[in-house]
């Protein structure tokens, strides 16, 4: 892929294998291949959505990017700098630019700290002096995320789930990061509160020019906030593309199945909607199927799928898929005039 | 003792109230709920956390501890009143007459007993059969819900099953005695979408086969749209809107229902620029706002001339069985829906 001038984050062949050990000597007997050769780029100002079912490695990917855990292989390039093996002391100043929003607003805030302490912590850790003191800076951020600045001295338990998530977002924003990794930012919230937080994330992006990597399992939320979407299955990216083309003509059978499995809130859809029913569960990442990992559940699988691993190939402009028998191909062939179909 | 005559409905709740006295005050989790459900029908109960939807269903099964829950009102199940019935009568009905599928199968199953043992136990309480017959039945049920190799998996412990399989095993357990009333509390919330689709299909097929009455409790409007005949929307312990699935999705009349529909990003529509969230947060059940519980969050409260914060609205019939708890007159609600809300939901 060509270097984009505004590239903020670039992930190449990133892998994380968690060893499984046994006995006193911790002999390694196997590895959970949570993430296995994931590559993607994120351009400044865009939102990349990462979707997949539980156990597909989306959360691990987020943690690898922020180096909360160490990758087994591959590299992470942030603003042109390879941070994969950077020492913690060199990494620390970079953490200002790269922050994370966590899924659970209950366990990600220290119950013994006030909101002021929680949101002010980044300033103290990074040793940043603010013009009118930390308190003032924290209160500014609190009002930015829609909380009352007078809540500075309150404790997390005094807030509802939605408000807590806003506190988490305020802490993330404290140092004006360039990249925010949001791991299931709204899945713990009620529907009406979810919409408030989604809108807040979008407003902040417009105001502060943030770049997001949003990790979520909810396909409709991801479509709503993302510019591009990556679909993961068992530690691999199986499809990545612009939101519009990915949702309207998914190329990978798995993406197609995922989309058709989402219940549509319209009773008229009950009948007449063609459903793809996948059999069984996601196989264990301990022993993933060889070659194409989806072949055990795929209705199009043939011999080649069990022996040759498909690679991510660009089939439409900016839309890549790793599949031997992609879906929706006839449409592409008839509508797209020869250009751009291969790259 | 209640003296009201039994109704012709299979299940009918009349003015059910479930209150919990706490140190901070009385928590009115369910406050005057009435509905009815016939055999072979599915009722969807929708609401946010704390709206009282799960407490209601635990109440129907008689699972509240009478020492810390105050239950009043009437629950009629097939001609029998349950609130005033002695505990052992209700216990005899659980499993056989009514059963429940819980949200989290890992905490609803006993970790020390095999899946098979747990199904066998329930089956043998209600059926005088030998262990080996019950075991055959358990294997049968596991096969019916789509567990591969049920004759081997029947001896597995819950932790050996994946999330989707555990939920299937829960369904098998709930269905093992052919209950006539099945309550599913967020049956698919903990599952991935592809597995959720399998489970929803399964529940639909099994209901058709057993002709049971099904109550499905969820916050996911997509799930109720797929399964329900009727929908009940709960807010602050009360029913605020009740109607057929088509009524609720195509002609909703309560501002809260409008808010729910506007909050959801939808895959079946063009992506919107912005979602239309409901402002504020759900009410505390100890200090329920005066008047209409939704009034602090309602954008149309000012149209009622102060009524919305002064008086609790009644659940009144709008048309054809569609009931709404709102101070605005039905004609006004319909015109707001047609002219303001509906176009906004569809075009944005």
XYZ file of C-alpha atoms in Angstrom:
691
model
C 0.000 0.000 0.000
C 1.333 3.453 -0.805
C 2.332 5.781 2.020
C -0.379 8.264 2.641
C 0.967 11.738 3.512
C -1.445 12.081 6.451
C -0.786 8.646 7.880
C -1.141 8.682 11.638
C -0.995 5.018 12.503
C 0.213 2.083 10.526
C 0.022 -1.484 11.742
C 1.932 -4.196 9.898
C 1.620 -7.966 10.375
C 0.881 -7.467 14.030
C 0.573 -10.696 16.007
C -0.009 -11.635 19.595
C 0.246 -15.240 20.678
C -0.519 -15.882 24.324
C 1.493 -18.915 25.421
C -0.245 -21.728 27.272
C 2.080 -23.249 29.804
C 1.818 -26.278 31.961
C 3.528 -27.765 34.996
C 6.109 -26.379 37.356
C 8.554 -25.542 34.625
C 5.972 -23.597 32.669
C 6.582 -25.659 29.587
C 4.778 -24.103 26.656
C 2.240 -26.503 25.208
C 0.504 -24.217 22.796
C -0.475 -20.659 22.030
C -3.689 -18.745 21.700
C -3.289 -16.860 18.477
C -5.379 -13.902 19.544
C -4.074 -11.648 16.799
C -2.326 -13.181 13.845
C -0.866 -10.908 11.195
C -3.095 -7.863 11.218
C -2.272 -4.884 9.004
C -4.086 -1.613 8.500
C -3.483 2.109 8.288
C -5.298 4.987 9.906
C -5.241 8.440 8.349
C -5.463 11.646 10.398
C -8.988 12.706 11.217
C -10.743 9.508 10.199
C -12.512 6.880 12.232
C -11.641 3.254 11.687
C -14.173 0.810 13.064
C -13.044 -2.667 14.037
C -15.836 -5.233 14.297
C -15.992 -8.908 15.003
C -17.445 -11.446 17.381
C -16.038 -12.150 20.805
C -12.652 -13.778 20.670
C -11.738 -12.382 17.264
C -8.876 -10.350 18.703
C -10.266 -6.850 18.331
C -9.582 -5.831 21.929
C -6.103 -7.372 21.838
C -5.406 -5.360 18.685
C -6.371 -2.156 20.511
C -4.113 -3.003 23.407
C -1.227 -3.839 21.085
C -1.493 -0.497 19.331
C -1.244 1.366 22.625
C 1.454 -1.053 23.805
C -0.497 -2.018 26.878
C 0.648 -5.509 25.923
C 3.712 -6.459 23.904
C 3.278 -7.880 20.414
C 4.761 -11.231 19.437
C 5.579 -10.022 15.949
C 4.901 -7.217 13.539
C 5.199 -3.488 14.019
C 3.223 -0.428 14.984
C 4.205 2.863 13.382
C 2.776 5.992 14.947
C 3.426 9.288 13.185
C 6.219 7.764 11.163
C 8.001 6.376 14.206
C 8.255 2.662 14.917
C 7.048 2.283 18.481
C 6.945 -1.513 18.583
C 10.097 -1.923 20.619
C 10.439 1.519 22.113
C 11.359 1.515 25.801
C 8.711 2.542 28.295
C 10.600 5.734 29.168
C 10.767 6.798 25.535
C 7.192 5.761 25.034
C 5.806 7.802 27.894
C 5.843 11.215 26.153
C 4.156 9.562 23.158
C 1.305 8.371 25.335
C 0.038 11.933 25.367
C -0.843 11.523 21.737
C -2.410 8.113 22.048
C -5.161 7.429 24.550
C -7.696 4.757 25.233
C -11.384 4.737 26.199
C -12.364 1.577 28.038
C -15.513 -0.454 27.799
C -16.627 -0.661 31.388
C -17.206 2.720 33.013
C -17.492 0.986 36.389
C -14.154 -0.779 36.589
C -12.066 1.723 34.647
C -12.411 4.555 37.194
C -10.742 4.316 40.602
C -13.592 4.430 43.143
C -11.413 6.108 45.756
C -10.426 9.041 43.581
C -12.502 12.126 42.905
C -13.375 13.106 39.371
C -10.832 15.912 39.663
C -8.062 13.484 40.552
C -9.042 11.032 37.821
C -9.236 13.572 35.028
C -6.221 15.523 36.353
C -3.999 12.455 36.597
C -2.685 12.698 33.029
C -1.408 16.250 33.715
C 0.370 15.137 36.856
C 1.863 11.995 35.331
C 3.100 13.800 32.266
C 4.273 16.788 34.352
C 2.352 19.278 32.295
C 1.880 22.812 33.566
C -1.338 24.459 32.533
C -1.927 28.162 32.338
C -4.485 28.473 35.130
C -3.642 25.377 37.095
C -4.763 21.800 36.709
C -8.130 22.347 38.356
C -9.155 24.906 35.797
C -7.999 22.704 32.937
C -9.940 19.743 34.322
C -13.088 21.801 34.716
C -12.793 22.985 31.129
C -12.605 19.399 29.946
C -15.534 18.374 32.129
C -17.744 20.981 30.523
C -16.443 19.958 27.100
C -17.793 16.439 27.593
C -21.083 17.705 28.982
C -20.476 17.269 32.694
C -20.980 19.931 35.311
C -17.567 21.437 36.272
C -18.831 21.631 39.854
C -18.688 17.866 39.989
C -14.922 18.173 40.372
C -14.935 16.859 43.928
C -17.394 14.023 43.505
C -16.617 10.326 43.416
C -17.431 7.955 40.522
C -20.186 6.138 42.444
C -22.241 9.330 42.450
C -22.613 9.157 38.685
C -24.699 7.070 36.321
C -23.133 4.775 33.718
C -23.404 7.352 30.940
C -21.859 10.070 33.073
C -19.037 7.755 34.098
C -18.295 7.038 30.490
C -18.085 10.813 29.991
C -15.576 11.000 32.867
C -13.522 8.314 31.110
C -13.710 10.318 27.888
C -12.693 13.497 29.751
C -9.614 11.750 31.106
C -8.775 10.523 27.631
C -9.048 14.041 26.222
C -7.060 15.765 28.975
C -3.814 15.914 27.038
C -5.397 16.571 23.644
C -4.330 13.280 22.083
C -4.120 12.742 18.349
C -5.334 9.169 18.363
C -8.012 7.629 20.568
C -8.569 3.903 20.746
C -12.108 3.353 21.981
C -12.767 -0.225 23.067
C -16.534 -0.834 23.098
C -17.179 2.742 24.269
C -20.961 2.419 24.385
C -21.785 -1.265 24.788
C -22.235 -1.038 28.571
C -24.756 1.804 28.256
C -28.517 1.956 27.820
C -29.849 2.667 24.337
C -30.848 6.273 25.016
C -27.509 6.992 26.718
C -25.571 5.218 23.959
C -26.815 7.757 21.456
C -25.694 10.635 23.691
C -22.159 9.249 23.961
C -21.953 8.460 20.231
C -22.950 12.036 19.437
C -20.419 13.332 21.964
C -17.619 11.325 20.335
C -18.566 12.730 16.946
C -18.746 16.321 18.212
C -15.348 16.020 19.856
C -13.880 14.649 16.659
C -15.163 17.612 14.681
C -14.054 20.132 17.287
C -10.642 18.746 18.134
C -9.746 16.943 14.909
C -9.366 13.604 16.655
C -8.631 10.285 14.993
C -10.467 7.262 16.337
C -10.055 3.548 16.219
C -13.403 2.305 17.489
C -13.562 -1.332 18.509
C -17.093 -2.659 18.862
C -19.263 -5.660 18.206
C -22.372 -3.646 17.361
C -22.451 -3.365 13.582
C -24.973 -0.541 13.476
C -23.038 1.629 15.928
C -19.838 1.034 13.963
C -21.508 1.960 10.701
C -22.795 5.129 12.299
C -19.452 6.466 13.493
C -16.844 4.997 11.153
C -15.379 6.185 7.874
C -13.730 2.851 7.242
C -14.428 -0.512 8.791
C -12.251 -3.583 9.379
C -13.917 -6.933 10.012
C -11.949 -9.412 12.096
C -12.391 -13.142 12.430
C -10.213 -15.336 14.648
C -7.280 -12.948 14.837
C -7.270 -11.882 11.204
C -8.679 -8.992 9.259
C -10.898 -10.646 6.657
C -12.249 -7.490 5.081
C -11.509 -3.791 5.261
C -13.079 -1.011 3.307
C -14.989 2.237 3.220
C -18.128 2.167 5.298
C -20.431 2.575 2.372
C -19.037 -0.120 0.134
C -18.475 -2.528 3.014
C -22.034 -2.292 4.270
C -23.788 -2.119 0.930
C -21.750 -4.753 -0.893
C -19.741 -6.812 1.566
C -17.191 -8.987 -0.196
C -16.426 -11.549 2.465
C -19.063 -14.212 3.164
C -18.478 -13.704 6.890
C -19.233 -9.985 6.680
C -22.321 -10.795 4.709
C -23.438 -13.317 7.326
C -22.759 -10.879 10.166
C -24.801 -8.168 8.515
C -27.690 -10.443 7.765
C -27.743 -11.736 11.345
C -28.423 -8.301 12.861
C -32.097 -8.095 13.827
C -33.719 -5.177 12.064
C -36.115 -3.068 14.132
C -38.832 -3.163 11.532
C -41.587 -5.792 11.733
C -41.931 -5.729 7.943
C -38.500 -7.310 7.736
C -39.663 -10.382 9.571
C -40.754 -12.092 6.418
C -39.042 -11.934 3.096
C -35.613 -11.013 4.367
C -33.006 -13.395 3.153
C -31.024 -14.645 6.080
C -27.677 -16.326 6.074
C -27.543 -18.729 8.955
C -24.090 -19.675 10.126
C -23.781 -22.995 11.845
C -22.100 -23.417 15.192
C -19.813 -21.116 17.113
C -16.546 -19.389 16.381
C -13.796 -22.054 16.594
C -11.272 -21.789 19.398
C -8.304 -19.494 18.661
C -6.174 -22.145 20.341
C -6.587 -24.387 17.364
C -7.808 -22.208 14.534
C -8.765 -23.988 11.330
C -5.926 -24.047 8.782
C -5.807 -21.820 5.693
C -8.975 -19.743 5.557
C -10.151 -19.680 9.157
C -13.740 -19.233 8.157
C -13.971 -22.369 6.014
C -15.532 -24.486 8.786
C -18.623 -22.258 8.831
C -18.616 -20.993 5.278
C -21.250 -22.188 2.843
C -19.012 -21.420 -0.135
C -15.975 -23.292 1.130
C -14.186 -25.546 -1.333
C -11.027 -27.602 -1.230
C -8.749 -24.630 -1.849
C -10.099 -22.854 1.263
C -8.763 -25.668 3.445
C -5.303 -25.642 1.969
C -4.406 -22.146 0.756
C -4.734 -19.144 2.978
C -6.375 -16.243 1.134
C -4.553 -12.895 1.340
C -6.106 -9.461 1.637
C -6.589 -8.223 -1.931
C -8.024 -4.975 -3.116
C -11.048 -5.795 -5.244
C -12.672 -2.398 -5.308
C -11.175 0.990 -4.639
C -10.010 0.983 -1.023
C -11.908 -2.213 -0.303
C -9.839 -5.288 0.513
C -10.942 -8.815 1.227
C -9.249 -12.090 2.128
C -11.379 -14.678 0.389
C -11.069 -17.121 -2.495
C -14.704 -16.759 -3.478
C -15.806 -13.243 -2.627
C -19.459 -12.252 -2.577
C -21.100 -9.544 -4.623
C -18.563 -9.896 -7.406
C -20.950 -9.855 -10.379
C -22.189 -6.450 -9.328
C -18.698 -5.071 -9.287
C -17.871 -6.527 -12.682
C -20.907 -5.152 -14.378
C -21.034 -1.711 -12.806
C -17.378 -0.826 -12.443
C -15.705 -0.079 -15.762
C -12.450 -2.033 -15.883
C -10.402 0.580 -14.011
C -9.711 0.217 -10.318
C -10.988 -3.292 -9.970
C -7.475 -4.531 -9.402
C -4.774 -2.616 -7.652
C -57.519 -13.328 49.257
C -58.656 -11.949 45.983
C -62.141 -12.688 44.837
C -61.951 -11.466 41.257
C -63.091 -14.113 38.832
C -60.515 -15.887 36.760
C -60.085 -14.411 33.324
C -60.209 -16.081 29.985
C -56.663 -15.003 29.223
C -53.903 -17.516 29.800
C -51.806 -15.010 31.735
C -53.139 -11.790 33.129
C -51.439 -9.288 35.412
C -53.649 -6.822 37.222
C -52.134 -3.802 38.892
C -49.000 -5.697 39.891
C -46.788 -3.769 42.307
C -43.413 -4.958 43.514
C -41.765 -2.658 46.036
C -38.519 -3.130 47.911
C -38.070 -1.311 51.220
C -34.450 -0.152 51.529
C -32.519 2.101 53.891
C -32.745 4.893 51.335
C -36.478 4.577 50.839
C -39.039 2.451 49.065
C -37.881 1.282 45.635
C -40.949 0.983 43.440
C -39.547 -1.356 40.818
C -42.936 -2.277 39.396
C -45.748 0.122 40.062
C -49.147 -0.845 38.775
C -48.525 -3.092 35.786
C -51.321 -4.858 33.938
C -51.218 -6.926 30.786
C -52.549 -10.144 29.327
C -51.113 -12.814 27.129
C -52.702 -15.727 25.292
C -51.313 -19.140 24.443
C -49.206 -19.215 21.316
C -48.538 -15.479 21.472
C -45.335 -13.583 22.112
C -45.129 -10.431 24.191
C -42.015 -8.288 23.992
C -41.189 -6.169 27.035
C -38.826 -3.319 26.197
C -37.174 -0.852 28.517
C -33.880 0.458 29.806
C -32.066 -0.902 32.832
C -34.023 -0.208 35.985
C -37.364 0.075 34.221
C -38.654 -2.964 36.100
C -38.841 -5.449 33.243
C -36.851 -8.228 34.914
C -38.425 -7.656 38.338
C -41.858 -8.168 36.755
C -40.972 -11.548 35.314
C -39.315 -12.737 38.497
C -42.571 -11.699 40.162
C -44.630 -13.822 37.775
C -42.513 -16.847 38.635
C -42.814 -16.035 42.325
C -39.065 -15.763 42.743
C -39.044 -12.702 44.989
C -38.266 -13.275 48.611
C -41.388 -12.213 50.477
C -39.258 -10.959 53.334
C -37.705 -8.137 51.358
C -40.168 -7.619 48.530
C -43.703 -6.318 48.863
C -45.782 -7.859 46.104
C -49.377 -6.800 45.571
C -51.888 -7.015 42.768
C -52.959 -10.124 40.918
C -51.251 -12.561 38.596
C -53.677 -14.982 36.954
C -52.089 -17.938 35.232
C -54.540 -20.302 33.586
C -57.269 -19.590 36.123
C -55.052 -19.592 39.188
C -54.086 -16.496 41.171
C -50.392 -16.583 42.066
C -49.733 -13.591 44.323
C -51.928 -14.972 47.101
C -51.150 -18.616 46.380
C -49.018 -20.500 48.919
C -45.367 -20.883 48.072
C -45.466 -24.652 47.488
C -48.276 -24.282 44.947
C -46.209 -21.775 42.975
C -43.186 -24.023 43.255
C -45.183 -26.859 41.738
C -45.994 -24.666 38.757
C -42.435 -23.575 38.135
C -40.737 -25.700 35.534
C -43.922 -27.462 34.402
C -46.375 -24.647 33.856
C -43.938 -21.741 33.569
C -40.209 -21.549 33.054
C -37.584 -18.916 32.562
C -34.522 -18.463 30.403
C -32.059 -16.245 32.207
C -29.717 -13.733 30.661
C -26.464 -15.133 31.946
C -26.393 -18.930 31.688
C -23.078 -19.199 33.486
C -24.486 -17.808 36.699
C -27.891 -19.445 36.265
C -26.462 -22.957 36.087
C -24.803 -24.798 38.911
C -21.095 -25.132 38.130
C -20.686 -28.419 40.111
C -23.372 -30.395 38.300
C -23.263 -31.622 34.731
C -25.648 -30.098 32.237
C -27.444 -33.419 32.030
C -27.940 -33.694 35.789
C -29.486 -30.252 35.933
C -32.004 -31.074 33.221
C -32.731 -34.495 34.726
C -33.361 -33.011 38.167
C -36.011 -30.629 36.903
C -37.626 -33.275 34.727
C -37.879 -35.871 37.480
C -39.497 -33.443 39.895
C -42.447 -33.065 37.559
C -42.484 -36.517 35.965
C -42.380 -39.805 37.801
C -39.835 -41.509 35.605
C -36.624 -43.431 36.140
C -33.242 -41.818 35.884
C -32.416 -43.502 32.611
C -35.657 -42.328 30.994
C -34.996 -38.797 32.223
C -31.472 -38.975 30.875
C -32.762 -40.012 27.483
C -35.132 -37.094 27.598
C -32.271 -34.708 28.488
C -30.222 -35.971 25.528
C -33.276 -35.558 23.359
C -33.794 -31.961 24.468
C -30.128 -31.058 23.958
C -30.344 -32.462 20.454
C -33.509 -30.471 19.794
C -31.810 -27.177 20.651
C -28.931 -27.988 18.338
C -26.148 -29.190 20.619
C -23.849 -31.421 18.549
C -23.292 -34.961 19.886
C -25.823 -34.551 22.702
C -25.237 -38.074 24.023
C -21.671 -37.092 24.875
C -22.154 -33.457 25.798
C -24.872 -34.332 28.303
C -22.129 -35.253 30.792
C -20.233 -31.994 30.354
C -20.112 -29.286 32.977
C -21.358 -25.774 32.166
C -17.817 -24.392 31.872
C -17.083 -26.846 29.081
C -19.756 -25.288 26.891
C -19.286 -22.129 24.825
C -21.535 -19.136 25.478
C -23.945 -19.976 22.686
C -24.126 -23.624 23.698
C -24.746 -22.731 27.328
C -27.640 -20.551 26.267
C -28.993 -23.466 24.226
C -28.625 -25.761 27.216
C -30.541 -23.205 29.316
C -33.313 -23.243 26.729
C -33.294 -27.046 26.759
C -33.577 -26.976 30.543
C -36.421 -24.468 30.457
C -38.287 -26.452 27.822
C -37.690 -29.905 29.293
C -41.125 -30.036 30.944
C -43.021 -28.392 28.057
C -43.900 -25.226 30.003
C -46.966 -23.369 28.819
C -45.473 -20.005 29.726
C -41.872 -19.261 28.866
C -40.188 -16.065 30.007
C -36.892 -15.183 28.321
C -34.982 -12.415 30.074
C -32.464 -10.890 27.650
C -31.878 -14.357 26.166
C -29.381 -13.203 23.557
C -27.762 -10.119 25.059
C -24.596 -11.965 26.040
C -24.255 -13.605 22.629
C -22.631 -12.683 19.350
C -24.908 -11.725 16.469
C -24.475 -14.892 14.447
C -25.281 -17.016 17.497
C -28.101 -14.653 18.475
C -29.722 -15.269 15.108
C -29.539 -19.028 15.695
C -31.086 -18.740 19.160
C -33.904 -16.466 17.980
C -34.739 -18.928 15.206
C -34.709 -21.746 17.701
C -37.052 -19.968 20.103
C -39.448 -19.136 17.306
C -39.540 -22.752 16.110
C -39.934 -24.209 19.576
C -42.743 -21.837 20.458
C -44.608 -22.788 17.334
C -44.151 -26.438 18.155
C -45.211 -26.257 21.819
C -47.815 -23.492 21.321
C -46.566 -21.898 24.527
C -46.968 -18.287 25.556
C -43.661 -16.449 25.320
C -42.535 -13.273 27.050
C -39.306 -11.864 25.733
C -37.603 -9.159 27.756
C -34.967 -7.110 26.007
C -33.602 -3.655 25.361
C -32.987 -4.527 21.714
C -35.820 -3.280 19.524
C -34.530 -5.428 16.680
C -35.136 -8.606 18.670
C -38.728 -7.699 19.597
C -39.490 -6.652 16.025
C -38.525 -10.146 14.916
C -40.338 -12.175 17.524
C -43.201 -10.332 19.206
C -46.885 -10.125 18.442
C -47.377 -7.389 21.018
C -44.954 -5.001 22.681
C -45.039 -3.418 26.113
C -42.718 -0.466 26.719
C -41.763 0.056 30.345
C -40.390 3.174 31.964
C -39.889 3.833 35.660
C -41.773 0.696 36.748
C -44.849 1.422 34.663
C -46.137 0.458 31.267
C -46.048 3.621 29.199
C -47.111 2.162 25.888
C -48.651 -1.116 24.822
C -49.717 -2.234 21.393
C -49.214 -4.622 18.527
C -45.709 -4.753 17.087
C -46.922 -2.781 14.085
C -48.482 -0.108 16.347
C -45.254 0.367 18.268
C -43.003 0.528 15.225
C -45.233 2.326 12.746
C -47.500 4.473 14.926
C -45.847 4.910 18.291
C -47.550 7.545 20.391
C -45.390 7.984 23.487
C -42.462 10.438 23.356
C -40.276 7.879 25.127
C -40.908 5.293 22.412
C -40.082 7.945 19.823
C -36.873 8.607 21.725
C -35.930 4.938 21.744
C -36.499 4.671 18.008
C -34.404 7.807 17.395
C -31.540 6.641 19.598
C -30.750 3.589 17.562
C -28.434 3.592 14.597
C -30.117 1.354 12.041
C -28.655 -0.886 9.419
C -31.773 -0.819 7.284
C -31.706 2.937 6.718
C -29.190 5.267 5.150
C -26.646 6.305 7.781
C -27.674 9.440 9.617
C -25.481 12.366 10.481
C -26.607 12.406 14.052
C -28.573 10.191 16.360
C -31.467 11.733 18.235
C -30.818 10.745 21.830
C -33.193 11.199 24.735
C -31.690 13.859 26.970
C -30.990 13.157 30.631
C -30.887 9.795 32.374
C -33.478 7.218 33.470
C -35.196 8.090 36.757
C -34.268 6.794 40.169
C -36.951 4.413 41.380
C -36.758 5.849 44.898
C -37.392 9.440 43.893
C -39.597 9.012 40.873
C -40.212 12.443 39.348
C -43.633 13.842 40.264
C -46.303 13.479 37.614
C -45.227 11.607 34.512
C -41.957 9.783 35.239
C -40.677 10.720 31.791
C -41.473 14.442 32.148
C -37.903 15.616 33.004
C -36.662 14.122 29.728
C -39.715 14.777 27.577
C -39.392 17.424 24.861
C -43.178 17.842 24.697
C -43.895 18.231 28.423
C -44.629 21.934 28.088
C -47.583 21.187 25.803
C -49.579 19.686 28.641
C -49.916 22.956 30.564
C -48.163 21.742 33.702
C -50.085 18.477 33.862
C -47.033 16.378 33.089
C -45.207 17.383 36.255
C -48.300 17.551 38.414
C -50.269 14.406 37.792
C -49.441 10.818 36.934
C -51.024 10.098 33.545
C -53.298 7.093 33.174
C -52.757 4.327 30.662
C -55.580 4.967 28.235
C -56.630 3.252 25.067
C -55.790 5.238 21.980
C -57.321 2.969 19.367
C -57.715 -0.735 18.714
C -55.955 -2.047 21.815
C -53.092 0.433 21.547
C -52.645 1.972 25.004
C -50.545 5.000 25.920
C -49.717 6.686 29.213
C -49.384 10.331 28.221
C -51.127 13.619 29.052
C -51.174 14.788 25.458
C -54.467 14.042 23.719
C -54.239 11.176 21.198
C -54.876 13.440 18.215
C -52.021 15.734 19.206
C -49.656 12.814 19.738
C -50.485 11.414 16.326
C -49.955 14.708 14.609
C -46.563 15.186 16.328
C -45.559 11.707 15.205
C -46.706 12.226 11.633
C -45.347 15.733 11.160
C -42.252 15.901 13.400
C -40.892 12.602 14.572
C -41.549 10.195 11.730
C -40.029 12.372 8.985
C -37.001 12.989 11.190
C -36.453 9.276 11.778
C -36.843 8.426 8.135
C -34.950 11.158 6.344
C -32.010 11.685 8.640
